[in-house]
GROMACS .gro file of C-alpha atoms in nm:
model
  373
    1MET     CA    1  16.487  14.371   9.728
    2LYS     CA    2  16.608  14.014   9.670
    3GLN     CA    3  16.548  13.938  10.038
    4VAL     CA    4  16.187  14.061  10.016
    5THR     CA    5  16.125  13.854   9.701
    6SER     CA    6  16.278  13.549   9.866
    7ASN     CA    7  16.056  13.593  10.171
    8LYS     CA    8  15.746  13.622   9.949
    9LEU     CA    9  15.838  13.307   9.757
   10PHE     CA   10  15.902  13.125  10.084
   11GLY     CA   11  15.566  13.242  10.216
   12ILE     CA   12  15.382  13.126   9.901
   13ASN     CA   13  15.557  12.787   9.903
   14LYS     CA   14  15.474  12.743  10.270
   15GLN     CA   15  15.109  12.829  10.204
   16LEU     CA   16  15.093  12.579   9.917
   17LEU     CA   17  15.253  12.315  10.138
   18ILE     CA   18  14.998  12.378  10.413
   19LEU     CA   19  14.708  12.361  10.167
   20THR     CA   20  14.846  12.039  10.017
   21VAL     CA   21  14.883  11.878  10.360
   22VAL     CA   22  14.531  11.986  10.462
   23ALA     CA   23  14.383  11.855  10.134
   24ALA     CA   24  14.567  11.524  10.178
   25MET     CA   25  14.441  11.493  10.536
   26LEU     CA   26  14.083  11.564  10.428
   27TRP     CA   27  14.113  11.310  10.146
   28GLY     CA   28  14.245  11.050  10.391
   29ILE     CA   29  13.962  11.118  10.635
   30VAL     CA   30  13.703  11.082  10.358
   31TYR     CA   31  13.861  10.756  10.240
   32VAL     CA   32  13.890  10.598  10.587
   33PHE     CA   33  13.553  10.716  10.718
   34SER     CA   34  13.360  10.690  10.391
   35ASP     CA   35  13.071  10.497  10.554
   36ILE     CA   36  13.027  10.752  10.832
   37ILE     CA   37  13.045  11.041  10.586
   38THR     CA   38  12.783  10.867  10.373
   39TYR     CA   39  12.555  10.837  10.678
   40LEU     CA   40  12.606  11.207  10.752
   41VAL     CA   41  12.527  11.307  10.393
   42ILE     CA   42  12.209  11.094  10.385
   43SER     CA   43  12.107  11.230  10.727
   44TYR     CA   44  12.160  11.583  10.602
   45VAL     CA   45  11.940  11.512  10.300
   46LEU     CA   46  11.663  11.368  10.521
   47THR     CA   47  11.699  11.663  10.757
   48THR     CA   48  11.656  11.904  10.467
   49ILE     CA   49  11.342  11.716  10.355
   50LEU     CA   50  11.185  11.673  10.700
   51ARG     CA   51  11.269  12.011  10.856
   52PRO     CA   52  10.979  12.197  10.687
   53VAL     CA   53  10.745  11.916  10.797
   54VAL     CA   54  10.867  11.942  11.158
   55THR     CA   55  10.830  12.322  11.153
   56TYR     CA   56  10.477  12.290  11.013
   57LEU     CA   57  10.376  12.032  11.275
   58GLN     CA   58  10.514  12.252  11.554
   59SER     CA   59  10.283  12.533  11.444
   60PHE     CA   60   9.979  12.325  11.548
   61GLN     CA   61   9.832  12.364  11.895
   62VAL     CA   62   9.650  12.098  12.095
   63LEU     CA   63   9.447  12.244  12.385
   64SER     CA   64   9.641  12.571  12.346
   65VAL     CA   65   9.969  12.381  12.378
   66ARG     CA   66  10.214  12.363  12.089
   67ILE     CA   67  10.332  12.021  11.980
   68PRO     CA   68  10.676  11.955  12.134
   69LYS     CA   69  10.965  11.941  11.892
   70SER     CA   70  11.054  11.580  11.978
   71LEU     CA   71  10.693  11.472  11.913
   72ALA     CA   72  10.688  11.668  11.586
   73ILE     CA   73  11.005  11.487  11.475
   74LEU     CA   74  10.856  11.148  11.561
   75LEU     CA   75  10.541  11.238  11.367
   76ALA     CA   76  10.756  11.345  11.070
   77PHE     CA   77  10.939  11.011  11.089
   78THR     CA   78  10.602  10.835  11.100
   79LEU     CA   79  10.490  11.019  10.787
   80LEU     CA   80  10.815  10.929  10.611
   81ILE     CA   81  10.788  10.562  10.711
   82GLY     CA   82  10.422  10.564  10.604
   83PHE     CA   83  10.517  10.705  10.264
   84VAL     CA   84  10.785  10.436  10.222
   85ALA     CA   85  10.538  10.167  10.335
   86LEU     CA   86  10.281  10.293  10.083
   87PHE     CA   87  10.546  10.281   9.811
   88ILE     CA   88  10.636   9.924   9.909
   89ASP     CA   89  10.270   9.822   9.925
   90LEU     CA   90  10.213   9.954   9.574
   91PHE     CA   91  10.525   9.824   9.404
   92VAL     CA   92  10.638   9.512   9.591
   93PRO     CA   93  10.352   9.298   9.449
   94LEU     CA   94  10.453   9.409   9.100
   95VAL     CA   95  10.818   9.336   9.174
   96SER     CA   96  10.729   8.995   9.321
   97GLU     CA   97  10.529   8.908   9.012
   98GLN     CA   98  10.818   9.014   8.790
   99ILE     CA   99  11.060   8.802   8.995
  100LYS     CA  100  10.831   8.500   8.954
  101VAL     CA  101  10.820   8.556   8.579
  102ILE     CA  102  11.198   8.584   8.561
  103SER     CA  103  11.254   8.284   8.791
  104ASN     CA  104  11.021   8.070   8.577
  105LEU     CA  105  11.169   8.199   8.256
  106ASN     CA  106  11.293   7.939   8.011
  107TYR     CA  107  11.636   8.079   7.936
  108THR     CA  108  11.672   7.852   7.633
  109SER     CA  109  11.357   8.011   7.492
  110PHE     CA  110  11.483   8.356   7.584
  111ILE     CA  111  11.815   8.291   7.411
  112GLY     CA  112  11.622   8.172   7.107
  113LYS     CA  113  11.424   8.496   7.105
  114ILE     CA  114  11.731   8.716   7.093
  115ASN     CA  115  11.939   8.484   6.874
  116LYS     CA  116  11.761   8.556   6.545
  117PRO     CA  117  11.759   8.938   6.578
  118ILE     CA  118  12.129   8.931   6.664
  119ASP     CA  119  12.205   8.713   6.362
  120PHE     CA  120  12.003   8.949   6.145
  121VAL     CA  121  12.196   9.257   6.267
  122GLU     CA  122  12.530   9.075   6.248
  123GLU     CA  123  12.471   8.959   5.890
  124PHE     CA  124  12.374   9.312   5.788
  125LEU     CA  125  12.690   9.461   5.942
  126ILE     CA  126  12.922   9.198   5.792
  127SER     CA  127  12.767   9.205   5.444
  128ASN     CA  128  12.795   9.584   5.429
  129GLY     CA  129  13.158   9.584   5.540
  130VAL     CA  130  13.094   9.755   5.873
  131LEU     CA  131  13.254   9.465   6.065
  132ASP     CA  132  13.536   9.237   5.960
  133GLN     CA  133  13.451   8.936   6.176
  134GLU     CA  134  13.337   8.579   6.134
  135LYS     CA  135  12.966   8.514   6.146
  136GLY     CA  136  12.844   8.433   6.497
  137PHE     CA  137  13.107   8.630   6.692
  138ILE     CA  138  12.852   8.863   6.857
  139TRP     CA  139  12.636   8.576   6.974
  140LYS     CA  140  12.935   8.381   7.108
  141ASN     CA  141  13.044   8.675   7.323
  142ILE     CA  142  12.692   8.742   7.451
  143GLN     CA  143  12.630   8.375   7.526
  144ALA     CA  144  12.958   8.348   7.718
  145LYS     CA  145  12.873   8.652   7.930
  146PHE     CA  146  12.514   8.541   7.981
  147THR     CA  147  12.628   8.197   8.097
  148GLU     CA  148  12.883   8.356   8.328
  149TRP     CA  149  12.624   8.586   8.489
  150PHE     CA  150  12.374   8.307   8.553
  151ASP     CA  151  12.625   8.045   8.660
  152GLN     CA  152  12.506   7.863   8.973
  153GLY     CA  153  12.817   7.955   9.168
  154GLU     CA  154  12.779   8.320   9.069
  155ILE     CA  155  12.415   8.322   9.179
  156THR     CA  156  12.522   8.190   9.521
  157THR     CA  157  12.780   8.467   9.543
  158TYR     CA  158  12.517   8.726   9.449
  159LEU     CA  159  12.281   8.596   9.718
  160ASN     CA  160  12.556   8.604   9.982
  161ASN     CA  161  12.639   8.960   9.882
  162ILE     CA  162  12.271   9.054   9.908
  163PHE     CA  163  12.243   8.908  10.261
  164SER     CA  164  12.563   9.086  10.365
  165PHE     CA  165  12.435   9.410  10.217
  166THR     CA  166  12.102   9.367  10.398
  167GLY     CA  167  12.281   9.348  10.734
  168SER     CA  168  12.490   9.654  10.656
  169LEU     CA  169  12.180   9.833  10.533
  170PHE     CA  170  12.000   9.773  10.864
  171VAL     CA  171  12.295   9.912  11.063
  172GLY     CA  172  12.320  10.209  10.829
  173LEU     CA  173  11.946  10.274  10.851
  174MET     CA  174  11.956  10.285  11.230
  175ALA     CA  175  12.258  10.517  11.221
  176VAL     CA  176  12.092  10.750  10.969
  177LEU     CA  177  11.767  10.770  11.170
  178PHE     CA  178  11.960  10.840  11.491
  179ILE     CA  179  12.173  11.113  11.332
  180THR     CA  180  11.874  11.265  11.152
  181PHE     CA  181  11.676  11.285  11.477
  182PHE     CA  182  11.945  11.491  11.649
  183PHE     CA  183  12.002  11.706  11.340
  184LEU     CA  184  11.631  11.789  11.349
  185TYR     CA  185  11.610  11.826  11.726
  186ASP     CA  186  11.900  12.067  11.746
  187ASN     CA  187  11.955  12.180  11.392
  188LEU     CA  188  12.215  12.436  11.498
  189ILE     CA  189  12.435  12.206  11.705
  190PHE     CA  190  12.652  12.087  11.417
  191LYS     CA  191  12.678  12.429  11.255
  192SER     CA  192  12.743  12.597  11.591
  193TYR     CA  193  13.022  12.353  11.667
  194LEU     CA  194  13.185  12.416  11.329
  195ILE     CA  195  13.154  12.791  11.368
  196SER     CA  196  13.303  12.781  11.718
  197GLN     CA  197  13.614  12.606  11.583
  198ILE     CA  198  13.679  12.864  11.309
  199PRO     CA  199  13.964  13.108  11.378
  200ASN     CA  200  13.868  13.476  11.357
  201ARG     CA  201  14.071  13.543  11.043
  202TYR     CA  202  13.874  13.274  10.854
  203PHE     CA  203  13.536  13.346  11.012
  204GLU     CA  204  13.368  13.554  10.739
  205VAL     CA  205  13.487  13.331  10.453
  206SER     CA  206  13.378  13.015  10.639
  207ILE     CA  207  13.030  13.148  10.715
  208VAL     CA  208  12.976  13.239  10.350
  209ALA     CA  209  13.103  12.895  10.241
  210ILE     CA  210  12.867  12.713  10.482
  211SER     CA  211  12.569  12.922  10.371
  212LYS     CA  212  12.640  12.870   9.999
  213THR     CA  213  12.696  12.497  10.052
  214GLU     CA  214  12.360  12.454  10.226
  215HIS     CA  215  12.184  12.650   9.951
  216LEU     CA  216  12.348  12.459   9.665
  217LEU     CA  217  12.293  12.117   9.823
  218SER     CA  218  11.927  12.193   9.889
  219ASN     CA  219  11.881  12.296   9.525
  220TYR     CA  220  12.072  11.988   9.407
  221MET     CA  221  11.861  11.744   9.611
  222LEU     CA  222  11.537  11.908   9.502
  223GLY     CA  223  11.654  11.899   9.141
  224LEU     CA  224  11.752  11.533   9.171
  225PHE     CA  225  11.409  11.441   9.308
  226THR     CA  226  11.239  11.638   9.028
  227GLN     CA  227  11.457  11.466   8.768
  228MET     CA  228  11.362  11.121   8.904
  229ILE     CA  229  10.990  11.203   8.884
  230ILE     CA  230  11.022  11.327   8.524
  231ILE     CA  231  11.223  11.022   8.414
  232PHE     CA  232  10.979  10.787   8.589
  233SER     CA  233  10.685  10.952   8.412
  234MET     CA  234  10.849  10.952   8.068
  235ILE     CA  235  10.965  10.588   8.088
  236SER     CA  236  10.624  10.473   8.217
  237ILE     CA  237  10.439  10.647   7.934
  238GLY     CA  238  10.690  10.529   7.674
  239MET     CA  239  10.677  10.164   7.782
  240ILE     CA  240  10.296  10.170   7.790
  241ILE     CA  241  10.285  10.315   7.437
  242VAL     CA  242  10.529  10.049   7.314
  243GLY     CA  243  10.314   9.782   7.480
  244VAL     CA  244  10.571   9.642   7.722
  245ASP     CA  245  10.443   9.473   8.038
  246TYR     CA  246  10.562   9.592   8.381
  247ALA     CA  247  10.616   9.947   8.256
  248VAL     CA  248  10.599  10.082   8.613
  249ILE     CA  249  10.868   9.841   8.735
  250ILE     CA  250  11.098   9.941   8.451
  251ALA     CA  251  11.031  10.310   8.520
  252VAL     CA  252  11.101  10.277   8.894
  253PHE     CA  253  11.426  10.089   8.832
  254THR     CA  254  11.538  10.343   8.570
  255ALA     CA  255  11.458  10.642   8.792
  256LEU     CA  256  11.655  10.493   9.081
  257ALA     CA  257  11.941  10.378   8.858
  258ASN     CA  258  11.964  10.731   8.719
  259LEU     CA  259  12.111  10.832   9.056
  260ILE     CA  260  12.432  10.668   8.931
  261PRO     CA  261  12.589  10.916   8.686
  262TYR     CA  262  12.665  10.785   8.335
  263LEU     CA  263  12.621  10.417   8.430
  264GLY     CA  264  12.260  10.448   8.552
  265PRO     CA  265  12.092  10.513   8.214
  266ILE     CA  266  12.276  10.213   8.064
  267LEU     CA  267  12.158   9.987   8.348
  268GLY     CA  268  11.802  10.114   8.306
  269ALA     CA  269  11.800  10.050   7.931
  270ALA     CA  270  11.949   9.702   7.974
  271PHE     CA  271  11.689   9.614   8.239
  272GLY     CA  272  11.405   9.748   8.025
  273LEU     CA  273  11.526   9.555   7.721
  274PHE     CA  274  11.560   9.233   7.922
  275VAL     CA  275  11.214   9.258   8.079
  276GLY     CA  276  11.052   9.368   7.752
  277ILE     CA  277  11.189   9.078   7.547
  278SER     CA  278  11.153   8.812   7.817
  279THR     CA  279  10.788   8.889   7.894
  280THR     CA  280  10.660   8.945   7.539
  281THR     CA  281  10.556   8.668   7.302
  282LEU     CA  282  10.594   8.755   6.934
  283VAL     CA  283  10.624   8.564   6.607
  284GLY     CA  284  10.932   8.618   6.392
  285SER     CA  285  11.276   8.757   6.468
  286GLU     CA  286  11.192   9.081   6.286
  287ASN     CA  287  10.919   9.155   6.542
  288TYR     CA  288  11.161   9.106   6.834
  289LEU     CA  289  11.414   9.324   6.656
  290PHE     CA  290  11.153   9.595   6.608
  291LEU     CA  291  11.045   9.566   6.975
  292SER     CA  292  11.408   9.605   7.084
  293PHE     CA  293  11.437   9.911   6.862
  294GLU     CA  294  11.119  10.061   7.014
  295ILE     CA  295  11.237  10.002   7.372
  296LEU     CA  296  11.583  10.146   7.307
  297SER     CA  297  11.425  10.440   7.123
  298VAL     CA  298  11.219  10.524   7.432
  299PHE     CA  299  11.529  10.520   7.651
  300GLY     CA  300  11.722  10.716   7.390
  301ILE     CA  301  11.456  10.988   7.371
  302VAL     CA  302  11.439  11.010   7.751
  303GLN     CA  303  11.818  11.030   7.779
  304VAL     CA  304  11.848  11.301   7.513
  305THR     CA  305  11.566  11.498   7.677
  306ASP     CA  306  11.735  11.458   8.015
  307ASN     CA  307  12.076  11.572   7.890
  308ILE     CA  308  11.959  11.863   7.674
  309PHE     CA  309  11.662  12.002   7.868
  310ILE     CA  310  11.612  11.854   8.216
  311GLN     CA  311  11.966  11.860   8.355
  312PRO     CA  312  12.062  12.210   8.232
  313LEU     CA  313  11.730  12.350   8.355
  314ILE     CA  314  11.725  12.179   8.695
  315PHE     CA  315  12.094  12.175   8.788
  316SER     CA  316  12.203  12.507   8.635
  317ARG     CA  317  12.187  12.677   8.975
  318SER     CA  318  12.341  12.397   9.179
  319VAL     CA  319  12.636  12.240   8.995
  320LYS     CA  320  12.811  12.519   8.806
  321THR     CA  321  13.099  12.312   8.676
  322HIS     CA  322  13.239  12.202   8.341
  323PRO     CA  323  13.108  11.858   8.232
  324LEU     CA  324  13.465  11.723   8.204
  325VAL     CA  325  13.533  11.813   8.567
  326ILE     CA  326  13.209  11.643   8.670
  327PHE     CA  327  13.309  11.332   8.474
  328LEU     CA  328  13.649  11.320   8.647
  329ALA     CA  329  13.484  11.369   8.988
  330VAL     CA  330  13.245  11.079   8.920
  331PHE     CA  331  13.533  10.862   8.797
  332ILE     CA  332  13.735  10.934   9.113
  333GLY     CA  333  13.427  10.862   9.324
  334ALA     CA  334  13.385  10.527   9.148
  335GLU     CA  335  13.749  10.437   9.216
  336LEU     CA  336  13.721  10.523   9.586
  337GLY     CA  337  13.369  10.415   9.674
  338GLY     CA  338  13.220  10.217   9.387
  339VAL     CA  339  12.854  10.287   9.313
  340VAL     CA  340  12.807  10.484   9.637
  341GLY     CA  341  13.110  10.694   9.548
  342MET     CA  342  12.960  10.771   9.207
  343ILE     CA  343  12.632  10.880   9.365
  344ILE     CA  344  12.785  11.117   9.622
  345ALA     CA  345  13.067  11.240   9.396
  346ILE     CA  346  12.876  11.538   9.253
  347PRO     CA  347  12.739  11.677   9.584
  348PHE     CA  348  13.076  11.617   9.753
  349PHE     CA  349  13.256  11.795   9.470
  350THR     CA  350  13.003  12.078   9.494
  351ILE     CA  351  13.085  12.123   9.862
  352LEU     CA  352  13.459  12.108   9.795
  353SER     CA  353  13.443  12.356   9.506
  354VAL     CA  354  13.242  12.606   9.713
  355ILE     CA  355  13.485  12.583  10.005
  356LEU     CA  356  13.793  12.618   9.784
  357GLY     CA  357  13.631  12.900   9.586
  358GLU     CA  358  13.551  13.100   9.898
  359PHE     CA  359  13.895  13.049  10.049
  360ILE     CA  360  14.063  13.150   9.722
  361ARG     CA  361  13.845  13.461   9.719
  362GLY     CA  362  13.938  13.525  10.081
  363TYR     CA  363  14.305  13.490   9.998
  364LYS     CA  364  14.283  13.736   9.709
  365GLU     CA  365  14.065  13.995   9.884
  366TYR     CA  366  14.164  13.963  10.249
  367GLN     CA  367  14.499  13.777  10.239
  368ILE     CA  368  14.366  13.529  10.497
  369PHE     CA  369  14.664  13.296  10.445
  370ARG     CA  370  14.921  13.573  10.469
  371ILE     CA  371  15.225  13.476  10.673
  372ASN     CA  372  15.395  13.767  10.843
  373THR     CA  373  15.770  13.767  10.787
   0.00000   0.00000   0.00000
């Protein structure tokens, strides 16, 4: 009896060791080849978006001849590029105008605009005992950070980083288009290769995991796109009601920034507040304070609506995970891959949780990791 128990414990420990080694190897692969994995994920997303378009184009006949698949893919790429070009044509002039306004901005005047409202808030907090600080401490900290951000040397560094990023972006774009083309041309090649490498004892569990992963990721991407449209619409309407110029620019930036979990809404609100104050001429610090309150109220309402209604409704079928686990996944993604890591953390964790869930189910129901002793 003791020998049987010992063998079972040895088998369990060996299984745990194997799983730990496999998990460590996968983690190492993800860390080392993070760029390639990012290209694959983006290509998969584009493939999911363009595949219905390619299928639809293939259904057309020209002189009783169906459109070849390669031509349908090229036409789908053309439509995608045309959509992006239309987006650029609509928004780049607005962005260029905003950049001119910001570049010609008198920062001394801008600092003067925000100085009085800050003093007003600071005096209120100190006089009511909310803060135990000397008068002017908020402004000193903000001014130091503001000066640091717009230091000439820092601006040069930012520009160098932008040029470096542009080069990497071009390489990544070519890689993504190349991978997406072959995913669309032979959409079963990747899946067929994976399936062919699966041992028989893991076959059923692996097929279910792949199918669930595709379904959940498709729902997640569709939900993310829907969320961006809703946030864009709400911010645009809110900024127009408040009377802030460049409402569309603020809305576009906020919708894109919202791709970054937790940090994105803060970046969007900060950008909206900066543009709103810097491009609006008012008389009196109280008016600037009220404008700031209106802008932040719009972002607050949008964020509350997003957290309470939009996210639970849209993502309830895709990311079925506790919020604390999602937060930890995003934090780990930020540590490993920065902003990109934060963006892909949730879909990557979704894939990982589905795979682990199916293999745990397979172990309980079919003993797929059983070691014969």
